[in-house]
Amino acid sequence: MPKVFVAGPVSWNRLVMVDQLPEPRPHTVFARAHRTALGGTSAGKALNLAHLGAEVTLRTVVGDDEPGRAITEALTAAGVELLAEVVPGASEQHLNLMTPDGGRVSIYLDLPDSGRARPDERAMAALAEADAAVIDLAEHSRPLLAAAREAGVPVWCDVHDYDGHADFHRDFVDAADYLFLNDDGMSEPDLLAFLTARVAQGARVAVATRGAAGAVAASDGELHHVPAAPVDRIVDTNGAGDAFFSGFLVAHLGGADTPTALAAGAAQAALCLGSPDLAPR
């Protein structure tokens, strides 16, 4: 069983289904449905990794409030070893407006006061024992980039819609042995050039997800493409990118080559898209 250490943000979200995303003008919109659920990119990865049979430790920060307790309960119930630093005040919360065809707007409602949160001895021990260190975009996880390097644990980073320039992402981009992003922030020629350049500069693999167009990866001087796996009906797009990442990671740790790992990522993403949760049930 592979051991994976994950560090980064978790949230408690209100998901609101609408027929279409609102136009930028004053008007009234009626929701088709709404519910609250676990969210956050690190929660999505932890749940999908656990679903795939990995032994997962998640280090994060939550507030001392009811959403924080709901986050903790949901993750531990899924079999994730949770190292949550509890800080005074609010946990991270989002309002996600979602459409049946997969459109989404995510509005940050609250963020925890994590300025003084630092990884403790438990987190460092779990990191040192891991086969892979997933360090997600968050200020409170940034110190673990160097810690993973010092421990000799391969660093996996997901920089989401990185545009090739944002300073906040740079440490994560530079530290990643395995780098993931989506195609929202760059044109296709720029994206392919970026993937190739990252491998030339030391990353082992660089992967870009492209929604319905599948995914592409640069490794060993080649570009590898995989189509999106078919989905009978999209139920919820939340967590699909994290599911892809997790499917690729577990397949890679199992000895798969890059094309096979890409296909495993696409398959896990399809399962997630057909589920109402961040990971398949």
XYZ file of N, CA and C in Angstrom, residues 20-278:
777
model
N -27.779 28.260 -15.498
C -26.615 28.840 -16.155
C -25.962 29.829 -15.208
N -24.688 30.070 -15.404
C -23.982 31.005 -14.534
C -24.540 32.408 -14.730
N -24.743 33.164 -13.663
C -25.371 34.486 -13.771
C -24.564 35.456 -14.625
N -25.265 36.274 -15.362
C -24.623 37.348 -16.115
C -24.221 38.465 -15.146
N -23.225 39.279 -15.518
C -22.757 40.353 -14.626
C -23.673 41.577 -14.653
N -24.894 41.407 -14.158
C -25.861 42.503 -14.074
C -26.812 42.193 -12.927
N -27.436 43.182 -12.333
C -28.382 42.920 -11.240
C -29.601 42.142 -11.741
N -29.871 41.006 -11.142
C -31.069 40.234 -11.469
C -31.233 39.120 -10.445
N -32.351 38.399 -10.530
C -32.659 37.311 -9.604
C -32.468 35.971 -10.297
N -31.868 35.029 -9.579
C -31.637 33.681 -10.104
C -32.240 32.674 -9.135
N -32.933 31.670 -9.664
C -33.488 30.610 -8.830
C -32.592 29.379 -8.912
N -32.256 28.817 -7.765
C -31.436 27.615 -7.720
C -32.274 26.381 -8.028
N -31.643 25.411 -8.723
C -32.278 24.106 -8.954
C -32.191 23.244 -7.698
N -31.091 23.391 -6.957
C -30.866 22.619 -5.729
C -29.676 23.234 -5.019
N -29.504 22.880 -3.746
C -28.325 23.333 -3.021
C -28.058 22.382 -1.865
N -26.787 22.304 -1.453
C -26.399 21.447 -0.339
C -25.040 21.902 0.177
N -24.654 21.427 1.338
C -23.320 21.672 1.860
C -22.506 20.392 1.746
N -21.177 20.554 1.570
C -20.325 19.382 1.366
C -18.878 19.752 1.614
N -18.080 18.737 1.829
C -16.638 18.900 1.960
C -16.053 19.404 0.653
N -15.082 20.313 0.750
C -14.418 20.832 -0.441
C -12.945 21.067 -0.177
N -12.280 21.669 -1.149
C -10.863 21.968 -1.033
C -10.022 20.967 -1.794
N -9.011 21.475 -2.480
C -8.212 20.610 -3.353
C -7.481 19.513 -2.591
N -7.017 19.789 -1.386
C -6.302 18.755 -0.634
C -7.259 17.691 -0.105
N -8.470 18.097 0.246
C -9.487 17.113 0.623
C -9.826 16.223 -0.565
N -9.968 16.834 -1.749
C -10.269 16.054 -2.950
C -9.193 15.024 -3.241
N -7.941 15.422 -3.117
C -6.855 14.468 -3.366
C -6.829 13.380 -2.300
N -6.964 13.768 -1.033
C -6.917 12.776 0.043
C -8.023 11.728 -0.120
N -9.231 12.166 -0.437
C -10.346 11.235 -0.578
C -10.147 10.299 -1.772
N -9.696 10.838 -2.895
C -9.479 9.993 -4.069
C -8.318 9.035 -3.866
N -7.260 9.488 -3.220
C -6.141 8.597 -2.926
C -6.588 7.454 -2.014
N -7.375 7.772 -0.992
C -7.885 6.741 -0.098
C -8.793 5.771 -0.855
N -9.624 6.309 -1.748
C -10.507 5.460 -2.563
C -9.704 4.481 -3.404
N -8.514 4.886 -3.831
C -7.662 4.050 -4.677
C -6.753 3.128 -3.868
N -6.877 3.144 -2.562
C -6.151 2.196 -1.737
C -4.871 2.698 -1.113
N -4.581 4.002 -1.262
C -3.373 4.547 -0.653
C -3.595 4.807 0.835
N -2.507 4.776 1.587
C -2.523 5.178 2.992
C -2.216 6.676 3.026
N -3.177 7.472 3.436
C -3.091 8.923 3.265
C -3.029 9.633 4.614
N -2.069 10.551 4.723
C -2.014 11.491 5.837
C -2.190 12.890 5.282
N -3.140 13.641 5.810
C -3.423 14.996 5.345
C -3.142 15.994 6.452
N -2.251 16.933 6.177
C -1.974 18.024 7.104
C -2.650 19.286 6.577
N -3.452 19.931 7.428
C -4.197 21.096 6.996
C -4.460 22.025 8.179
N -5.199 23.080 7.915
C -5.575 24.059 8.940
C -7.082 24.269 8.863
N -7.759 24.198 10.004
C -9.194 24.469 10.064
C -9.471 25.454 11.193
N -10.623 26.086 11.124
C -11.032 27.005 12.182
C -11.707 26.273 13.322
N -11.852 26.973 14.427
C -12.531 26.419 15.600
C -14.018 26.750 15.485
N -14.694 26.055 14.576
C -16.100 26.335 14.315
C -16.792 25.070 13.817
N -18.097 25.153 13.588
C -18.857 23.989 13.139
C -18.396 23.479 11.777
N -18.140 24.356 10.782
C -17.594 23.844 9.526
C -16.282 23.089 9.713
N -15.417 23.565 10.608
C -14.164 22.863 10.876
C -14.405 21.474 11.425
N -15.375 21.352 12.307
C -15.691 20.040 12.866
C -16.324 19.134 11.811
N -17.112 19.713 10.911
C -17.698 18.918 9.827
C -16.616 18.420 8.873
N -15.630 19.262 8.582
C -14.506 18.864 7.736
C -13.763 17.694 8.368
N -13.449 17.824 9.639
C -12.701 16.786 10.351
C -13.445 15.461 10.341
N -14.742 15.514 10.611
C -15.550 14.298 10.658
C -15.602 13.611 9.295
N -15.778 14.405 8.232
C -15.897 13.826 6.894
C -14.598 13.155 6.454
N -13.470 13.758 6.741
C -12.191 13.195 6.317
C -11.828 11.948 7.111
N -12.004 12.000 8.411
C -11.652 10.831 9.220
C -12.588 9.662 8.929
N -13.849 9.941 8.621
C -14.791 8.874 8.279
C -14.389 8.170 6.990
N -13.657 8.876 6.124
C -13.214 8.291 4.851
C -11.898 7.541 4.975
N -11.348 7.460 6.186
C -10.119 6.714 6.388
C -8.848 7.509 6.202
N -8.941 8.830 6.182
C -7.770 9.690 6.052
C -7.204 9.981 7.438
N -5.896 9.808 7.614
C -5.258 10.230 8.856
C -5.116 11.747 8.795
N -5.798 12.442 9.674
C -5.874 13.894 9.599
C -5.014 14.539 10.677
N -4.114 15.412 10.225
C -3.322 16.250 11.119
C -3.797 17.680 10.894
N -4.800 18.090 11.653
C -5.431 19.393 11.449
C -5.037 20.339 12.566
N -4.399 21.432 12.210
C -4.129 22.475 13.188
C -5.378 23.342 13.296
N -5.926 23.445 14.488
C -7.142 24.228 14.713
C -6.741 25.625 15.165
N -7.210 26.636 14.426
C -6.888 28.027 14.741
C -8.174 28.747 15.128
N -8.080 29.820 15.917
C -9.284 30.574 16.277
C -9.973 31.141 15.038
N -11.299 31.167 15.098
C -12.046 31.796 14.016
C -12.582 30.805 13.004
N -12.768 31.291 11.781
C -13.494 30.560 10.747
C -12.614 29.574 10.002
N -13.254 28.492 9.542
C -12.642 27.581 8.580
C -12.845 28.134 7.171
N -12.120 27.558 6.217
C -12.313 27.958 4.827
C -13.691 27.510 4.354
N -14.404 28.433 3.697
C -15.713 28.121 3.126
C -15.849 28.788 1.761
N -16.503 28.076 0.840
C -16.755 28.598 -0.500
C -18.252 28.525 -0.803
N -18.691 29.380 -1.683
C -19.990 29.266 -2.326
C -19.729 28.926 -3.785
N -20.129 27.735 -4.219
C -19.902 27.299 -5.595
C -21.214 27.317 -6.367
N -21.260 28.140 -7.419
C -22.383 28.130 -8.348
C -22.041 27.168 -9.476
N -22.914 26.192 -9.744
C -22.599 25.152 -10.703
C -23.753 24.942 -11.674
N -23.404 24.618 -12.925
C -24.404 24.373 -13.959
C -24.367 22.905 -14.371
N -25.440 22.398 -14.988
C -25.481 20.983 -15.380
C -24.389 20.584 -16.374
N -23.884 21.535 -17.173
C -22.851 21.194 -18.154
C -21.431 21.323 -17.610
N -21.297 21.532 -16.305
C -19.973 21.555 -15.712
C -19.405 22.923 -15.424
N -20.132 24.001 -15.733
C -19.654 25.336 -15.412
C -19.630 25.569 -13.905
N -18.679 26.403 -13.461
C -18.575 26.641 -12.021
C -17.952 28.000 -11.751
N -18.488 28.689 -10.770
C -17.867 29.871 -10.194
C -17.753 29.628 -8.695
N -16.543 29.746 -8.164
C -16.308 29.507 -6.739
C -16.004 30.834 -6.054
N -16.800 31.154 -5.031
C -16.657 32.404 -4.284
C -16.138 32.073 -2.886
N -14.987 32.618 -2.526
C -14.442 32.392 -1.186
C -15.243 33.217 -0.178
N -15.772 32.532 0.822
C -16.538 33.200 1.874
C -15.686 33.461 3.114
N -14.861 32.496 3.483
C -14.009 32.622 4.662
C -12.700 31.884 4.427
N -11.650 32.338 5.089
C -10.363 31.652 5.108
C -9.878 31.581 6.551
N -9.246 30.485 6.948
C -8.724 30.414 8.312
C -7.521 31.330 8.486
N -7.318 31.804 9.679
C -6.163 32.644 9.990
C -4.963 31.730 10.217
N -4.277 31.395 9.127
C -3.204 30.398 9.189
C -1.817 31.013 9.183
N -1.726 32.316 9.422
C -0.443 33.000 9.334
C 0.621 32.449 10.265
N 0.199 31.964 11.437
C 1.171 31.433 12.397
C 1.174 29.911 12.456
N 0.411 29.275 11.558
C 0.366 27.811 11.544
C 1.655 27.264 10.944
N 2.289 26.355 11.648
C 3.529 25.747 11.184
C 3.427 24.236 11.313
N 3.970 23.479 10.375
C 3.936 22.017 10.479
C 4.607 21.542 11.759
N 3.967 20.596 12.468
C 4.517 20.108 13.720
C 5.300 18.816 13.499
N 5.760 18.204 14.599
C 6.584 17.003 14.507
C 5.832 15.841 13.868
N 4.519 15.744 14.117
C 3.735 14.666 13.522
C 3.741 14.776 12.000
N 3.583 16.005 11.503
C 3.583 16.214 10.057
C 4.943 15.877 9.461
N 6.012 16.292 10.111
C 7.349 16.016 9.603
C 7.634 14.516 9.585
N 7.170 13.812 10.603
C 7.381 12.362 10.653
C 6.607 11.661 9.541
N 5.354 12.060 9.338
C 4.544 11.454 8.282
C 5.133 11.749 6.908
N 5.628 12.960 6.718
C 6.258 13.333 5.457
C 7.474 12.460 5.181
N 8.321 12.282 6.169
C 9.559 11.527 5.993
C 9.299 10.068 5.624
N 8.149 9.524 6.044
C 7.836 8.122 5.788
C 7.073 7.911 4.482
N 6.715 8.981 3.783
C 5.839 8.882 2.616
C 6.605 8.480 1.356
N 5.878 7.864 0.435
C 6.415 7.563 -0.891
C 6.276 8.769 -1.817
N 5.359 9.670 -1.500
C 5.144 10.882 -2.296
C 4.615 11.973 -1.385
N 5.044 13.200 -1.630
C 4.576 14.356 -0.867
C 3.797 15.270 -1.800
N 2.495 15.357 -1.570
C 1.623 16.241 -2.349
C 1.519 17.553 -1.587
N 2.114 18.605 -2.126
C 2.125 19.903 -1.455
C 1.278 20.864 -2.278
N 0.075 21.140 -1.779
C -0.881 21.956 -2.524
C -0.710 23.444 -2.232
N -1.251 24.249 -3.136
C -1.136 25.704 -3.051
C -1.798 26.248 -1.793
N -1.000 26.677 -0.851
C -1.469 27.346 0.361
C -0.243 27.885 1.071
N -0.388 29.033 1.701
C 0.751 29.614 2.404
C 1.200 28.702 3.540
N 0.238 28.042 4.216
C 0.608 27.207 5.348
C 1.266 25.887 4.936
N 1.190 25.524 3.647
C 1.889 24.319 3.196
C 3.235 24.627 2.537
N 3.494 25.885 2.235
C 4.723 26.265 1.528
C 5.999 25.766 2.233
N 6.113 25.842 3.592
C 7.347 25.360 4.227
C 7.632 23.881 3.987
N 6.619 23.107 3.628
C 6.808 21.677 3.433
C 7.457 21.347 2.092
N 7.557 22.303 1.188
C 8.287 22.078 -0.059
C 9.744 21.770 0.250
N 10.368 22.628 1.044
C 11.768 22.420 1.411
C 11.930 21.193 2.300
N 10.968 20.971 3.193
C 11.045 19.818 4.093
C 11.025 18.511 3.304
N 10.189 18.433 2.276
C 10.134 17.227 1.451
C 11.442 17.025 0.701
N 11.991 18.099 0.186
C 13.285 18.018 -0.506
C 14.356 17.484 0.434
N 14.398 18.022 1.641
C 15.402 17.602 2.622
C 15.227 16.137 3.013
N 13.983 15.673 3.032
C 13.698 14.287 3.398
C 13.895 13.320 2.235
N 14.128 13.856 1.032
C 14.310 13.013 -0.141
C 13.034 12.383 -0.659
N 11.887 13.008 -0.348
C 10.591 12.495 -0.793
C 10.175 13.239 -2.056
N 9.814 12.535 -3.132
C 9.399 13.213 -4.361
C 8.230 14.169 -4.117
N 8.323 15.359 -4.695
C 7.328 16.417 -4.491
C 6.356 16.444 -5.676
N 5.065 16.392 -5.364
C 3.992 16.472 -6.356
C 3.213 17.759 -6.093
N 3.089 18.609 -7.104
C 2.381 19.884 -6.949
C 1.354 20.062 -8.055
N 0.229 20.614 -7.678
C -0.864 20.948 -8.597
C -1.046 22.459 -8.530
N -0.715 23.151 -9.627
C -0.773 24.619 -9.612
C -1.996 25.145 -10.361
N -2.960 24.273 -10.605
C -4.297 24.630 -11.101
C -4.236 25.485 -12.369
N -4.726 26.715 -12.326
C -4.815 27.544 -13.530
C -3.621 28.487 -13.662
N -2.451 28.039 -13.305
C -1.235 28.849 -13.382
C -1.062 29.423 -14.788
N -0.709 30.700 -14.837
C -0.580 31.381 -16.131
C 0.858 31.505 -16.608
N 1.785 30.903 -15.874
C 3.186 30.982 -16.251
C 3.936 32.136 -15.635
N 3.231 32.998 -14.890
C 3.865 34.215 -14.367
C 3.596 34.488 -12.885
N 2.482 34.015 -12.335
C 2.065 34.400 -10.979
C 3.139 34.046 -9.948
N 3.508 35.021 -9.138
C 4.570 34.819 -8.146
C 4.174 33.817 -7.073
N 2.892 33.796 -6.678
C 2.460 32.921 -5.592
C 2.776 31.454 -5.893
N 2.680 31.070 -7.164
C 2.857 29.678 -7.553
C 4.318 29.275 -7.738
N 5.209 30.242 -7.836
C 6.560 29.959 -8.317
C 7.300 28.931 -7.475
N 7.245 29.033 -6.152
C 7.943 28.065 -5.301
C 7.459 26.645 -5.568
N 6.163 26.489 -5.773
C 5.587 25.176 -6.009
C 6.011 24.635 -7.376
N 5.998 25.502 -8.377
C 6.437 25.109 -9.720
C 7.895 24.656 -9.688
N 8.741 25.438 -9.043
C 10.164 25.133 -9.031
C 10.496 23.879 -8.227
N 9.710 23.593 -7.178
C 10.012 22.466 -6.298
C 9.494 21.139 -6.829
N 8.553 21.158 -7.759
C 7.830 19.946 -8.137
C 8.685 18.985 -8.957
N 8.749 17.742 -8.498
C 9.261 16.658 -9.332
C 8.184 16.215 -10.310
N 6.935 16.285 -9.858
C 5.783 15.943 -10.684
C 4.829 17.129 -10.617
N 4.643 17.789 -11.745
C 3.896 19.046 -11.787
C 2.603 18.866 -12.581
N 1.500 19.344 -12.009
C 0.192 19.275 -12.656
C -0.414 20.675 -12.721
N -1.178 20.932 -13.767
C -1.971 22.154 -13.883
C -3.090 21.889 -14.878
N -4.006 22.848 -15.007
C -5.025 22.733 -16.043
C -4.748 23.753 -17.145
N -5.561 23.736 -18.181
C -5.290 24.569 -19.348
C -6.024 25.907 -19.323
N -6.554 26.306 -18.156
C -7.317 27.552 -18.089
C -6.452 28.796 -18.214
N -5.185 28.709 -17.806
C -4.358 29.909 -17.711
C -3.466 30.189 -18.891
N -3.365 29.256 -19.848
C -2.452 29.447 -20.975
C -3.091 28.985 -22.273
N -2.628 29.551 -23.387
C -3.009 29.046 -24.696
C -2.334 27.690 -24.912
N -2.828 26.902 -25.848
C -2.256 25.569 -26.043
C -0.778 25.607 -26.426
N -0.343 26.466 -27.344
C 1.096 26.482 -27.644
C 1.942 26.839 -26.423
N 1.485 27.811 -25.635
C 2.228 28.189 -24.429
C 2.234 27.056 -23.417
N 1.114 26.356 -23.301
C 1.001 25.267 -22.338
C 1.970 24.138 -22.681
N 1.992 23.721 -23.933
C 2.887 22.638 -24.346
C 4.346 23.040 -24.179
N 4.658 24.294 -24.503
C 6.029 24.778 -24.327
C 6.401 24.794 -22.849
N 5.450 25.166 -21.986
C 5.704 25.208 -20.550
C 5.982 23.814 -20.009
N 5.163 22.827 -20.405
C 5.368 21.457 -19.939
C 6.750 20.949 -20.336
N 7.104 21.169 -21.590
C 8.395 20.712 -22.086
C 9.540 21.394 -21.346
N 9.383 22.700 -21.100
C 10.423 23.454 -20.410
C 10.600 22.981 -18.976
N 9.505 22.661 -18.291
C 9.628 22.217 -16.899
C 10.410 20.908 -16.807
N 10.173 20.003 -17.735
C 10.923 18.745 -17.727
C 12.391 19.004 -18.050
N 12.639 19.889 -18.992
C 14.025 20.236 -19.315
C 14.741 20.865 -18.129
N 13.972 21.523 -17.249
C 14.554 22.196 -16.091
C 14.572 21.333 -14.836
N 14.185 20.063 -14.958
C 14.370 19.160 -13.828
C 13.162 18.377 -13.356
N 11.947 18.774 -13.738
C 10.779 17.974 -13.351
C 10.819 16.626 -14.062
N 10.359 15.593 -13.380
C 10.343 14.268 -14.007
C 9.187 14.149 -14.990
N 8.031 14.687 -14.597
C 6.841 14.673 -15.449
C 6.095 15.982 -15.226
N 5.538 16.548 -16.297
C 4.670 17.725 -16.197
C 3.389 17.415 -16.962
N 2.247 17.597 -16.302
C 0.953 17.166 -16.829
C -0.010 18.337 -16.861
N -0.770 18.447 -17.938
C -1.846 19.436 -18.028
C -3.154 18.727 -18.334
N -4.173 18.958 -17.513
C -5.512 18.452 -17.804
C -6.227 19.465 -18.687
N -7.090 18.951 -19.584
C -7.715 19.809 -20.600
C -9.218 19.578 -20.674
N -9.826 19.203 -19.535
C -11.269 19.004 -19.511
C -11.697 17.895 -20.457
N -12.692 18.182 -21.290
C -13.228 17.187 -22.216
C -12.221 16.775 -23.278
N -11.147 17.557 -23.439
C -10.107 17.233 -24.421
C -9.065 16.269 -23.864
N -9.215 15.834 -22.614
C -8.286 14.868 -22.058
C -7.140 15.512 -21.316
N -5.942 14.992 -21.502
C -4.767 15.501 -20.808
C -3.528 15.247 -21.642
N -2.469 15.985 -21.325
C -1.191 15.836 -22.011
C -0.082 15.886 -20.973
N 0.967 15.105 -21.203
C 2.096 15.076 -20.277
C 3.399 15.123 -21.047
N 4.370 15.810 -20.477
C 5.736 15.803 -20.990
C 6.581 14.948 -20.058
N 7.327 14.016 -20.639
C 8.273 13.205 -19.863
C 9.244 12.536 -20.821
N 10.503 12.405 -20.385
C 11.521 11.695 -21.166
C 11.617 12.202 -22.611
N 11.468 13.525 -22.782
C 11.618 14.105 -24.114
C 10.446 13.904 -25.037
N 9.324 13.404 -24.531
C 8.150 13.165 -25.365
C 6.920 13.839 -24.777
N 5.922 14.066 -25.646
C 4.602 14.499 -25.209
C 3.641 13.331 -25.373
N 2.879 13.053 -24.315
C 1.922 11.951 -24.320
C 0.518 12.524 -24.142
N -0.428 12.068 -24.946
C -1.803 12.557 -24.884
C -2.736 11.415 -24.485
N -3.781 11.746 -23.733
C -4.811 10.768 -23.387
C -6.167 11.445 -23.536
N -7.152 10.776 -24.138
C -8.494 11.367 -24.214
C -9.190 11.284 -22.861
N -10.216 12.105 -22.695
C -11.035 12.000 -21.490
C -11.800 10.683 -21.523
N -11.922 10.046 -20.370
C -12.713 8.818 -20.286
C -14.196 9.173 -20.384
N -14.989 8.348 -21.031
C -16.421 8.671 -21.197
C -17.170 8.680 -19.870
N -18.138 9.582 -19.778
C -18.989 9.707 -18.589
C -20.439 9.702 -19.064
N -21.232 8.795 -18.538
C -22.636 8.715 -18.956
C -23.380 10.000 -18.613
N -23.173 10.483 -17.392
C -23.860 11.705 -16.959
C -22.993 12.423 -15.937
N -22.694 13.691 -16.209
C -21.922 14.485 -15.256
C -22.833 14.900 -14.109
N -22.483 14.470 -12.909
C -23.271 14.789 -11.722
C -22.701 16.016 -11.019
N -21.368 16.084 -10.918
C -20.725 17.161 -10.164
C -19.273 17.242 -10.615
N -18.823 18.424 -11.027
C -17.439 18.570 -11.504
C -16.449 18.822 -10.378
N -16.920 19.095 -9.165
C -15.999 19.354 -8.060
C -15.126 18.131 -7.803
N -13.820 18.334 -7.747
C -12.892 17.260 -7.429
C -12.372 16.478 -8.615
N -12.837 16.760 -9.835
C -12.418 15.954 -10.986
C -10.915 16.082 -11.251
N -10.393 17.289 -11.153
C -8.959 17.467 -11.353
C -8.141 16.767 -10.286
N -8.612 16.811 -9.046
C -7.929 16.115 -7.955
C -8.015 14.603 -8.140
N -9.131 14.124 -8.675
C -9.275 12.703 -8.954
C -8.285 12.269 -10.028
N -8.145 13.070 -11.075
C -7.171 12.756 -12.133
C -5.768 12.674 -11.543
N -5.394 13.669 -10.787
C -4.085 13.710 -10.129
C -3.860 12.434 -9.313
N -4.849 12.044 -8.539
C -4.731 10.894 -7.645
C -4.616 9.592 -8.424
N -5.416 9.461 -9.487
C -5.325 8.258 -10.301
C -3.954 8.113 -10.934
N -3.411 9.215 -11.431
C -2.066 9.198 -12.016
C -1.037 8.825 -10.953
N -1.119 9.451 -9.778
C -0.123 9.240 -8.727
C -0.089 7.776 -8.284
N -1.242 7.197 -7.989
C -1.278 5.821 -7.516
C -0.790 4.859 -8.593
N -1.177 5.099 -9.852
C -0.689 4.248 -10.940
C 0.826 4.364 -11.080
N 1.343 5.574 -10.976
C 2.794 5.780 -11.067
C 3.526 5.048 -9.948
N 3.027 5.173 -8.718
C 3.666 4.486 -7.599
C 3.586 2.967 -7.757
N 2.619 2.500 -8.531
C 2.496 1.079 -8.810
C 3.367 0.603 -9.955
N 4.150 1.521 -10.541
C 5.078 1.138 -11.599
C 4.628 1.447 -13.007
N 3.493 2.140 -13.178
C 2.982 2.431 -14.514
C 3.854 3.460 -15.226
N 3.940 3.334 -16.562
C 4.607 4.369 -17.343
C 3.669 5.560 -17.513
N 4.166 6.620 -18.110
C 3.377 7.858 -18.187
C 2.060 7.686 -18.939
N 2.026 7.068 -20.132
C 0.731 6.904 -20.809
C -0.276 6.105 -19.983
N 0.192 5.049 -19.306
C -0.709 4.240 -18.495
C -1.215 5.024 -17.288
N -0.328 5.813 -16.675
C -0.740 6.639 -15.534
C -1.741 7.706 -15.969
N -1.553 8.284 -17.160
C -2.515 9.255 -17.686
C -3.895 8.610 -17.849
N -3.926 7.399 -18.376
C -5.202 6.710 -18.556
C -5.859 6.419 -17.214
N -5.046 6.071 -16.205
C -5.600 5.830 -14.868
C -6.168 7.114 -14.280
N -5.495 8.233 -14.523
C -6.015 9.516 -14.066
C -7.337 9.857 -14.722
N -7.425 9.639 -16.038
C -8.669 9.926 -16.757
C -9.809 9.046 -16.252
N -9.516 7.788 -15.943
C -10.554 6.884 -15.449
C -11.068 7.317 -14.082
N -10.161 7.738 -13.192
C -10.593 8.185 -11.866
C -11.382 9.490 -11.962
N -10.980 10.382 -12.857
C -11.722 11.630 -13.050
C -13.139 11.354 -13.528
N -13.298 10.384 -14.427
C -14.631 10.047 -14.925
C -15.518 9.512 -13.804
N -14.943 8.678 -12.937
C -15.714 8.182 -11.794
C -16.154 9.333 -10.894
N -15.262 10.291 -10.698
C -15.586 11.439 -9.848
C -16.691 12.292 -10.473
N -16.622 12.502 -11.778
C -17.638 13.310 -12.461
C -19.024 12.683 -12.348
N -19.085 11.377 -12.234
C -20.353 10.692 -12.089
C -20.829 10.562 -10.666
N -20.091 11.164 -9.717
C -20.431 11.087 -8.302
C -20.783 12.468 -7.774
N -21.664 12.568 -6.780
C -21.983 13.869 -6.197
C -20.943 14.362 -5.198
N -19.914 13.571 -4.951
C -18.919 13.914 -3.935
C -17.563 14.196 -4.586
N -16.588 14.585 -3.747
C -15.245 14.876 -4.243
C -14.542 13.636 -4.753
